[in-house]
Amino acid sequence: MVISEVPRPMTLSPTYELEIGPSPQSIEDYAVSTETQFHQLLDANPSEQHIQNFLEQNPALVPGARTPGSPSGHSPLHNALITQPRLPGLRSKLPDFMWIGFHSLAWFPTLIEIERPDKQIFRSDGVPRTEFTQARNQLAQWRAWFSQPTNVLTFIREYGVPEDVARHRSMKLHMILIYGRRYEFEGDSVKSNQRSALVTGADEELMSFDRLRVDKDLRDAITIRCNGSGDYRAVAVPPTFTLGPTFADRLAHIRGLGDAIRQANIEAERVEFLHRRLEYWRRWNANRGVGIINGADCE
């Protein structure tokens, strides 16, 4: 009787080597300091541009990175917030921000509109103000743009949505309007009920600036601007940013990351470390081959 030997499974090892360098700011410390600074900014009645700039520098504050409803564990495209995304041919105001989220069945362009924080939703007689109605209409215009199949195809090309995602998962639009402060309706049940009835579409969401919190799962999220055809340029990098195998593939699509790191609020020694290691991770991504990746590995 011949007993055949059962082949043993091949053991794969990582194909990368980590290097110990100066530590990034912890996400816990970052969340506390950033949320404090953000609320101080809100209380100073800033312009919309000041809010835009602050959120560009702190993408983990911007909602919508995860899929709506039951948030998935998938990171958004390139784990990056896209600032002022173009919708080619659209004549109305551009969205202020966009995430492109995923789960196993669908992908979500999540468009975010912000307004000046001191704007109120209601007039003294309880009727929505004209400014709010105009902001609300922005969402309707975006919905109309995405309702055209040719525009969706243009969007896929413009933002480099991966072919396997675009081909095998359905596209579902998600829109978030960030408008006003909580004090306008807090403790007023009539206004609260009226407010909840203002944005009722399945693809839209209304929230106040006071709801914005740092998403600690977005420690490595950065802000980028699209140049078209899936090509991006880095705009901002937070002090919690790390390098490693998990998001190394975005280095093939995003230019100017080294410049953004040098301009970030990061200690000089860590800036030099990250700048030097960028080239290592670019080379590794281009030649990674077969090997396991530990999602916790970073430097």
mmCIF file of C-alpha atoms in Angstrom:
data_model
loop_
_atom_site.group_PDB
_atom_site.id
_atom_site.type_symbol
_atom_site.label_atom_id
_atom_site.label_comp_id
_atom_site.label_asym_id
_atom_site.label_seq_id
_atom_site.Cartn_x
_atom_site.Cartn_y
_atom_site.Cartn_z
ATOM 1 C CA MET A 1 0.000 0.000 0.000
ATOM 2 C CA VAL A 2 1.430 3.300 -1.076
ATOM 3 C CA ILE A 3 0.628 6.297 1.080
ATOM 4 C CA SER A 4 0.996 9.516 -0.855
ATOM 5 C CA GLU A 5 2.344 12.493 1.022
ATOM 6 C CA VAL A 6 -0.066 15.407 1.352
ATOM 7 C CA PRO A 7 1.612 18.551 0.019
ATOM 8 C CA ARG A 8 2.210 21.152 2.650
ATOM 9 C CA PRO A 9 0.849 24.629 1.936
ATOM 10 C CA MET A 10 3.412 27.135 0.788
ATOM 11 C CA THR A 11 4.368 29.555 3.538
ATOM 12 C CA LEU A 12 4.502 33.102 2.281
ATOM 13 C CA SER A 13 6.575 35.753 3.972
ATOM 14 C CA PRO A 14 6.409 39.535 3.733
ATOM 15 C CA THR A 15 8.392 40.944 0.835
ATOM 16 C CA TYR A 16 9.012 44.239 2.605
ATOM 17 C CA GLU A 17 11.162 45.414 5.486
ATOM 18 C CA LEU A 18 10.039 47.958 8.026
ATOM 19 C CA GLU A 19 12.361 50.617 9.380
ATOM 20 C CA ILE A 20 12.037 52.203 12.783
ATOM 21 C CA GLY A 21 11.876 55.984 12.670
ATOM 22 C CA PRO A 22 10.504 58.905 14.677
ATOM 23 C CA SER A 23 6.941 58.136 15.768
ATOM 24 C CA PRO A 24 3.863 59.836 14.292
ATOM 25 C CA GLN A 25 1.428 61.704 16.500
ATOM 26 C CA SER A 26 -1.013 59.257 18.087
ATOM 27 C CA ILE A 27 -4.521 59.320 16.679
ATOM 28 C CA GLU A 28 -5.904 59.799 20.195
ATOM 29 C CA ASP A 29 -3.865 62.954 20.834
ATOM 30 C CA TYR A 30 -4.581 64.172 17.330
ATOM 31 C CA ALA A 31 -8.354 63.715 17.766
ATOM 32 C CA VAL A 32 -8.395 65.741 20.986
ATOM 33 C CA SER A 33 -6.285 68.623 19.666
ATOM 34 C CA THR A 34 -7.954 68.763 16.236
ATOM 35 C CA GLU A 35 -11.522 68.716 17.536
ATOM 36 C CA THR A 36 -10.641 71.424 20.070
ATOM 37 C CA GLN A 37 -9.118 73.618 17.353
ATOM 38 C CA PHE A 38 -12.084 72.990 15.074
ATOM 39 C CA HIS A 39 -14.659 74.076 17.634
ATOM 40 C CA GLN A 40 -12.607 77.159 18.458
ATOM 41 C CA LEU A 41 -12.630 77.968 14.746
ATOM 42 C CA LEU A 42 -16.397 77.450 14.517
ATOM 43 C CA ASP A 43 -16.987 79.777 17.471
ATOM 44 C CA ALA A 44 -14.999 82.511 15.691
ATOM 45 C CA ASN A 45 -17.585 82.665 12.849
ATOM 46 C CA PRO A 46 -15.106 81.774 10.100
ATOM 47 C CA SER A 47 -15.653 82.113 6.372
ATOM 48 C CA GLU A 48 -16.459 79.069 4.293
ATOM 49 C CA GLN A 49 -12.930 79.238 2.857
ATOM 50 C CA HIS A 50 -11.390 79.022 6.334
ATOM 51 C CA ILE A 51 -13.481 75.907 7.032
ATOM 52 C CA GLN A 52 -12.492 74.450 3.653
ATOM 53 C CA ASN A 53 -8.810 74.992 4.437
ATOM 54 C CA PHE A 54 -9.066 73.451 7.918
ATOM 55 C CA LEU A 55 -10.872 70.355 6.661
ATOM 56 C CA GLU A 56 -8.376 69.935 3.815
ATOM 57 C CA GLN A 57 -5.620 69.800 6.419
ATOM 58 C CA ASN A 58 -7.611 67.383 8.603
ATOM 59 C CA PRO A 59 -9.412 64.909 6.324
ATOM 60 C CA ALA A 60 -10.301 62.543 9.183
ATOM 61 C CA LEU A 61 -12.825 65.190 10.313
ATOM 62 C CA VAL A 62 -14.820 64.996 7.081
ATOM 63 C CA PRO A 63 -17.741 62.541 7.187
ATOM 64 C CA GLY A 64 -18.649 60.091 4.445
ATOM 65 C CA ALA A 65 -15.500 58.002 4.032
ATOM 66 C CA ARG A 66 -17.357 54.808 4.933
ATOM 67 C CA THR A 67 -20.379 53.507 3.107
ATOM 68 C CA PRO A 68 -23.713 54.899 4.359
ATOM 69 C CA GLY A 69 -26.152 52.918 6.458
ATOM 70 C CA SER A 70 -23.996 50.086 7.762
ATOM 71 C CA PRO A 71 -20.427 51.377 7.307
ATOM 72 C CA SER A 72 -18.102 48.853 5.696
ATOM 73 C CA GLY A 73 -14.581 48.047 6.777
ATOM 74 C CA HIS A 74 -13.254 49.077 3.362
ATOM 75 C CA SER A 75 -11.114 52.187 3.126
ATOM 76 C CA PRO A 76 -12.136 54.813 0.542
ATOM 77 C CA LEU A 77 -10.357 55.069 -2.791
ATOM 78 C CA HIS A 78 -6.641 55.742 -2.121
ATOM 79 C CA ASN A 79 -7.682 56.294 1.514
ATOM 80 C CA ALA A 80 -7.972 59.915 0.469
ATOM 81 C CA LEU A 81 -10.343 62.863 0.632
ATOM 82 C CA ILE A 82 -10.739 64.561 -2.756
ATOM 83 C CA THR A 83 -11.034 68.331 -2.498
ATOM 84 C CA GLN A 84 -13.168 70.389 -4.892
ATOM 85 C CA PRO A 85 -13.897 67.476 -7.244
ATOM 86 C CA ARG A 86 -14.949 68.388 -10.791
ATOM 87 C CA LEU A 87 -18.082 66.954 -12.367
ATOM 88 C CA PRO A 88 -17.291 67.615 -16.055
ATOM 89 C CA GLY A 89 -19.978 69.658 -17.781
ATOM 90 C CA LEU A 90 -21.741 70.634 -14.564
ATOM 91 C CA ARG A 91 -22.351 74.385 -14.546
ATOM 92 C CA SER A 92 -23.371 74.737 -10.907
ATOM 93 C CA LYS A 93 -21.065 74.994 -7.886
ATOM 94 C CA LEU A 94 -18.550 72.183 -7.418
ATOM 95 C CA PRO A 95 -18.813 69.923 -4.385
ATOM 96 C CA ASP A 96 -16.436 70.982 -1.646
ATOM 97 C CA PHE A 97 -15.199 67.449 -0.956
ATOM 98 C CA MET A 98 -15.687 63.879 -2.057
ATOM 99 C CA TRP A 99 -14.867 60.396 -0.833
ATOM 100 C CA ILE A 100 -15.270 57.340 -3.068
ATOM 101 C CA GLY A 101 -16.339 54.508 -0.779
ATOM 102 C CA PHE A 102 -16.862 50.793 -1.369
ATOM 103 C CA HIS A 103 -18.399 47.666 -0.058
ATOM 104 C CA SER A 104 -18.695 44.224 -1.651
ATOM 105 C CA LEU A 105 -21.803 45.078 -3.693
ATOM 106 C CA ALA A 106 -21.604 48.793 -4.489
ATOM 107 C CA TRP A 107 -19.404 51.848 -4.729
ATOM 108 C CA PHE A 108 -20.365 55.309 -3.500
ATOM 109 C CA PRO A 109 -19.291 58.713 -4.752
ATOM 110 C CA THR A 110 -19.980 60.688 -1.569
ATOM 111 C CA LEU A 111 -20.237 64.404 -2.315
ATOM 112 C CA ILE A 112 -19.989 66.891 0.550
ATOM 113 C CA GLU A 113 -21.246 70.471 0.525
ATOM 114 C CA ILE A 114 -20.276 72.883 3.308
ATOM 115 C CA GLU A 115 -21.621 76.358 3.988
ATOM 116 C CA ARG A 116 -20.500 79.125 6.318
ATOM 117 C CA PRO A 117 -21.123 77.801 9.864
ATOM 118 C CA ASP A 118 -23.040 80.857 11.082
ATOM 119 C CA LYS A 119 -25.792 80.406 8.499
ATOM 120 C CA GLN A 120 -29.113 79.410 9.991
ATOM 121 C CA ILE A 121 -31.649 77.116 8.378
ATOM 122 C CA PHE A 122 -34.883 78.843 9.475
ATOM 123 C CA ARG A 123 -36.270 82.347 9.413
ATOM 124 C CA SER A 124 -37.966 83.643 12.550
ATOM 125 C CA ASP A 125 -41.328 82.380 11.218
ATOM 126 C CA GLY A 126 -39.987 78.830 10.836
ATOM 127 C CA VAL A 127 -39.691 78.921 7.029
ATOM 128 C CA PRO A 128 -36.377 77.670 5.579
ATOM 129 C CA ARG A 129 -34.139 80.534 4.492
ATOM 130 C CA THR A 130 -33.375 81.106 0.810
ATOM 131 C CA GLU A 131 -29.669 80.326 1.415
ATOM 132 C CA PHE A 132 -30.555 76.890 2.758
ATOM 133 C CA THR A 133 -32.914 76.192 -0.141
ATOM 134 C CA GLN A 134 -30.131 77.085 -2.589
ATOM 135 C CA ALA A 135 -27.675 74.794 -0.804
ATOM 136 C CA ARG A 136 -30.266 72.019 -0.794
ATOM 137 C CA ASN A 137 -30.755 72.527 -4.524
ATOM 138 C CA GLN A 138 -27.068 71.816 -5.083
ATOM 139 C CA LEU A 139 -27.735 68.213 -4.116
ATOM 140 C CA ALA A 140 -30.554 67.978 -6.647
ATOM 141 C CA GLN A 141 -28.249 69.230 -9.395
ATOM 142 C CA TRP A 142 -25.596 66.656 -8.516
ATOM 143 C CA ARG A 143 -28.243 63.930 -8.486
ATOM 144 C CA ALA A 144 -29.392 64.989 -11.952
ATOM 145 C CA TRP A 145 -25.786 64.907 -13.235
ATOM 146 C CA PHE A 146 -25.223 61.362 -11.966
ATOM 147 C CA SER A 147 -28.559 60.217 -13.403
ATOM 148 C CA GLN A 148 -26.993 60.351 -16.887
ATOM 149 C CA PRO A 149 -25.126 57.108 -17.712
ATOM 150 C CA THR A 150 -22.620 58.960 -19.908
ATOM 151 C CA ASN A 151 -21.723 61.178 -16.950
ATOM 152 C CA VAL A 152 -21.130 58.143 -14.749
ATOM 153 C CA LEU A 153 -18.746 56.730 -17.357
ATOM 154 C CA THR A 154 -16.966 60.089 -17.508
ATOM 155 C CA PHE A 155 -16.704 60.078 -13.715
ATOM 156 C CA ILE A 156 -15.194 56.581 -13.688
ATOM 157 C CA ARG A 157 -12.496 57.685 -16.150
ATOM 158 C CA GLU A 158 -11.901 61.047 -14.469
ATOM 159 C CA TYR A 159 -11.348 59.583 -11.011
ATOM 160 C CA GLY A 160 -9.768 56.268 -11.934
ATOM 161 C CA VAL A 161 -12.394 54.079 -10.293
ATOM 162 C CA PRO A 162 -10.876 50.559 -10.532
ATOM 163 C CA GLU A 163 -12.288 48.569 -13.433
ATOM 164 C CA ASP A 164 -13.272 45.562 -11.323
ATOM 165 C CA VAL A 165 -15.244 47.878 -9.023
ATOM 166 C CA ALA A 166 -16.966 49.839 -11.783
ATOM 167 C CA ARG A 167 -17.815 46.712 -13.770
ATOM 168 C CA HIS A 168 -19.015 44.377 -11.019
ATOM 169 C CA ARG A 169 -20.543 46.680 -8.395
ATOM 170 C CA SER A 170 -23.421 49.118 -8.699
ATOM 171 C CA MET A 171 -22.883 52.850 -8.268
ATOM 172 C CA LYS A 172 -24.940 54.526 -5.540
ATOM 173 C CA LEU A 173 -24.729 58.271 -5.007
ATOM 174 C CA HIS A 174 -24.442 59.626 -1.461
ATOM 175 C CA MET A 175 -24.542 63.343 -0.602
ATOM 176 C CA ILE A 176 -23.934 65.175 2.672
ATOM 177 C CA LEU A 177 -24.910 68.783 3.350
ATOM 178 C CA ILE A 178 -23.087 70.251 6.361
ATOM 179 C CA TYR A 179 -25.022 73.307 7.385
ATOM 180 C CA GLY A 180 -25.391 75.431 10.516
ATOM 181 C CA ARG A 181 -24.796 74.876 14.209
ATOM 182 C CA ARG A 182 -26.643 72.724 16.701
ATOM 183 C CA TYR A 183 -27.667 75.668 18.888
ATOM 184 C CA GLU A 184 -30.249 76.778 16.295
ATOM 185 C CA PHE A 185 -32.540 73.829 16.973
ATOM 186 C CA GLU A 186 -31.208 72.238 20.173
ATOM 187 C CA GLY A 187 -33.960 72.178 22.799
ATOM 188 C CA ASP A 188 -36.576 73.249 20.240
ATOM 189 C CA SER A 189 -38.629 70.182 19.349
ATOM 190 C CA VAL A 190 -40.606 72.025 16.651
ATOM 191 C CA LYS A 191 -37.489 73.144 14.770
ATOM 192 C CA SER A 192 -35.875 69.727 15.260
ATOM 193 C CA ASN A 193 -38.864 68.007 13.675
ATOM 194 C CA GLN A 194 -38.963 70.508 10.828
ATOM 195 C CA ARG A 195 -35.241 70.076 10.242
ATOM 196 C CA SER A 196 -35.494 66.287 10.056
ATOM 197 C CA ALA A 197 -38.084 66.640 7.285
ATOM 198 C CA LEU A 198 -35.956 68.940 5.116
ATOM 199 C CA VAL A 199 -33.614 66.289 3.702
ATOM 200 C CA THR A 200 -35.447 63.019 3.254
ATOM 201 C CA GLY A 201 -33.915 61.403 0.167
ATOM 202 C CA ALA A 202 -32.328 57.974 0.529
ATOM 203 C CA ASP A 203 -29.129 59.329 -1.014
ATOM 204 C CA GLU A 204 -28.777 62.503 1.081
ATOM 205 C CA GLU A 205 -27.934 63.526 4.612
ATOM 206 C CA LEU A 206 -28.021 66.777 6.599
ATOM 207 C CA MET A 207 -25.731 67.394 9.548
ATOM 208 C CA SER A 208 -24.528 70.342 11.591
ATOM 209 C CA PHE A 209 -20.867 71.285 11.953
ATOM 210 C CA ASP A 210 -21.041 70.244 15.607
ATOM 211 C CA ARG A 211 -21.408 66.596 14.573
ATOM 212 C CA LEU A 212 -17.997 66.433 12.921
ATOM 213 C CA ARG A 213 -15.575 64.206 14.806
ATOM 214 C CA VAL A 214 -12.203 62.681 13.935
ATOM 215 C CA ASP A 215 -12.658 59.185 12.514
ATOM 216 C CA LYS A 216 -9.804 57.283 14.155
ATOM 217 C CA ASP A 217 -9.867 54.693 11.384
ATOM 218 C CA LEU A 218 -8.705 57.442 9.007
ATOM 219 C CA ARG A 219 -5.317 57.900 10.659
ATOM 220 C CA ASP A 220 -3.547 57.570 7.307
ATOM 221 C CA ALA A 221 -6.088 59.430 5.172
ATOM 222 C CA ILE A 222 -4.696 62.327 3.151
ATOM 223 C CA THR A 223 -6.249 65.060 1.019
ATOM 224 C CA ILE A 224 -5.762 65.033 -2.743
ATOM 225 C CA ARG A 225 -6.894 66.910 -5.857
ATOM 226 C CA CYS A 226 -7.766 65.124 -9.087
ATOM 227 C CA ASN A 227 -5.882 66.066 -12.276
ATOM 228 C CA GLY A 228 -8.088 63.826 -14.428
ATOM 229 C CA SER A 229 -7.743 60.269 -15.764
ATOM 230 C CA GLY A 230 -7.139 58.879 -12.288
ATOM 231 C CA ASP A 231 -4.095 61.070 -11.691
ATOM 232 C CA TYR A 232 -3.943 62.958 -8.388
ATOM 233 C CA ARG A 233 -1.792 65.470 -6.530
ATOM 234 C CA ALA A 234 -1.398 65.468 -2.761
ATOM 235 C CA VAL A 235 -2.746 68.545 -0.967
ATOM 236 C CA ALA A 236 -2.331 67.769 2.738
ATOM 237 C CA VAL A 237 -0.947 65.103 5.058
ATOM 238 C CA PRO A 238 -1.904 64.895 8.766
ATOM 239 C CA PRO A 239 0.679 64.372 11.563
ATOM 240 C CA THR A 240 -0.699 60.858 12.164
ATOM 241 C CA PHE A 241 0.339 59.731 8.665
ATOM 242 C CA THR A 242 2.378 56.542 8.280
ATOM 243 C CA LEU A 243 3.894 54.563 5.422
ATOM 244 C CA GLY A 244 3.588 50.825 4.926
ATOM 245 C CA PRO A 245 2.313 48.060 2.665
ATOM 246 C CA THR A 246 -1.436 48.551 3.186
ATOM 247 C CA PHE A 247 -1.778 51.789 1.212
ATOM 248 C CA ALA A 248 1.436 51.627 -0.818
ATOM 249 C CA ASP A 249 -0.497 51.190 -4.067
ATOM 250 C CA ARG A 250 -1.753 54.787 -3.884
ATOM 251 C CA LEU A 251 1.817 55.988 -4.373
ATOM 252 C CA ALA A 252 1.467 55.021 -8.038
ATOM 253 C CA HIS A 253 -1.483 57.407 -8.480
ATOM 254 C CA ILE A 254 -0.681 60.414 -6.278
ATOM 255 C CA ARG A 255 1.996 62.946 -7.172
ATOM 256 C CA GLY A 256 3.581 65.481 -4.867
ATOM 257 C CA LEU A 257 3.267 63.484 -1.661
ATOM 258 C CA GLY A 258 6.793 64.388 -0.641
ATOM 259 C CA ASP A 259 6.028 68.100 -1.013
ATOM 260 C CA ALA A 260 2.835 67.715 1.034
ATOM 261 C CA ILE A 261 4.767 65.931 3.791
ATOM 262 C CA ARG A 262 7.295 68.771 3.926
ATOM 263 C CA GLN A 263 4.480 71.309 4.291
ATOM 264 C CA ALA A 264 2.655 69.300 6.970
ATOM 265 C CA ASN A 265 2.551 69.989 10.695
ATOM 266 C CA ILE A 266 5.032 67.197 11.366
ATOM 267 C CA GLU A 267 8.289 67.335 13.328
ATOM 268 C CA ALA A 268 11.355 67.853 11.147
ATOM 269 C CA GLU A 269 13.026 64.513 11.949
ATOM 270 C CA ARG A 270 9.894 62.588 11.014
ATOM 271 C CA VAL A 271 9.472 64.631 7.829
ATOM 272 C CA GLU A 272 12.960 63.624 6.710
ATOM 273 C CA PHE A 273 12.286 59.984 7.606
ATOM 274 C CA LEU A 274 9.006 59.864 5.670
ATOM 275 C CA HIS A 275 10.507 61.682 2.714
ATOM 276 C CA ARG A 276 13.365 59.187 2.516
ATOM 277 C CA ARG A 277 11.112 56.124 2.911
ATOM 278 C CA LEU A 278 8.668 57.217 0.216
ATOM 279 C CA GLU A 279 10.981 55.988 -2.523
ATOM 280 C CA TYR A 280 11.401 52.601 -0.813
ATOM 281 C CA TRP A 281 7.640 52.048 -0.697
ATOM 282 C CA ARG A 282 7.196 53.232 -4.287
ATOM 283 C CA ARG A 283 9.757 50.660 -5.449
ATOM 284 C CA TRP A 284 8.242 47.951 -3.277
ATOM 285 C CA ASN A 285 4.768 48.611 -4.650
ATOM 286 C CA ALA A 286 6.030 48.437 -8.222
ATOM 287 C CA ASN A 287 7.793 45.100 -7.604
ATOM 288 C CA ARG A 288 5.867 43.622 -4.680
ATOM 289 C CA GLY A 289 5.367 40.133 -6.119
ATOM 290 C CA VAL A 290 3.662 37.505 -3.937
ATOM 291 C CA GLY A 291 3.813 37.808 -0.189
ATOM 292 C CA ILE A 292 1.667 38.327 2.853
ATOM 293 C CA ILE A 293 0.785 41.783 4.120
ATOM 294 C CA ASN A 294 0.223 42.471 7.786
ATOM 295 C CA GLY A 295 -2.302 45.293 7.926
ATOM 296 C CA ALA A 296 -0.812 46.538 11.196
ATOM 297 C CA ASP A 297 2.650 46.988 9.704
ATOM 298 C CA CYS A 298 3.556 50.630 9.290
ATOM 299 C CA GLU A 299 6.386 53.005 10.000
#
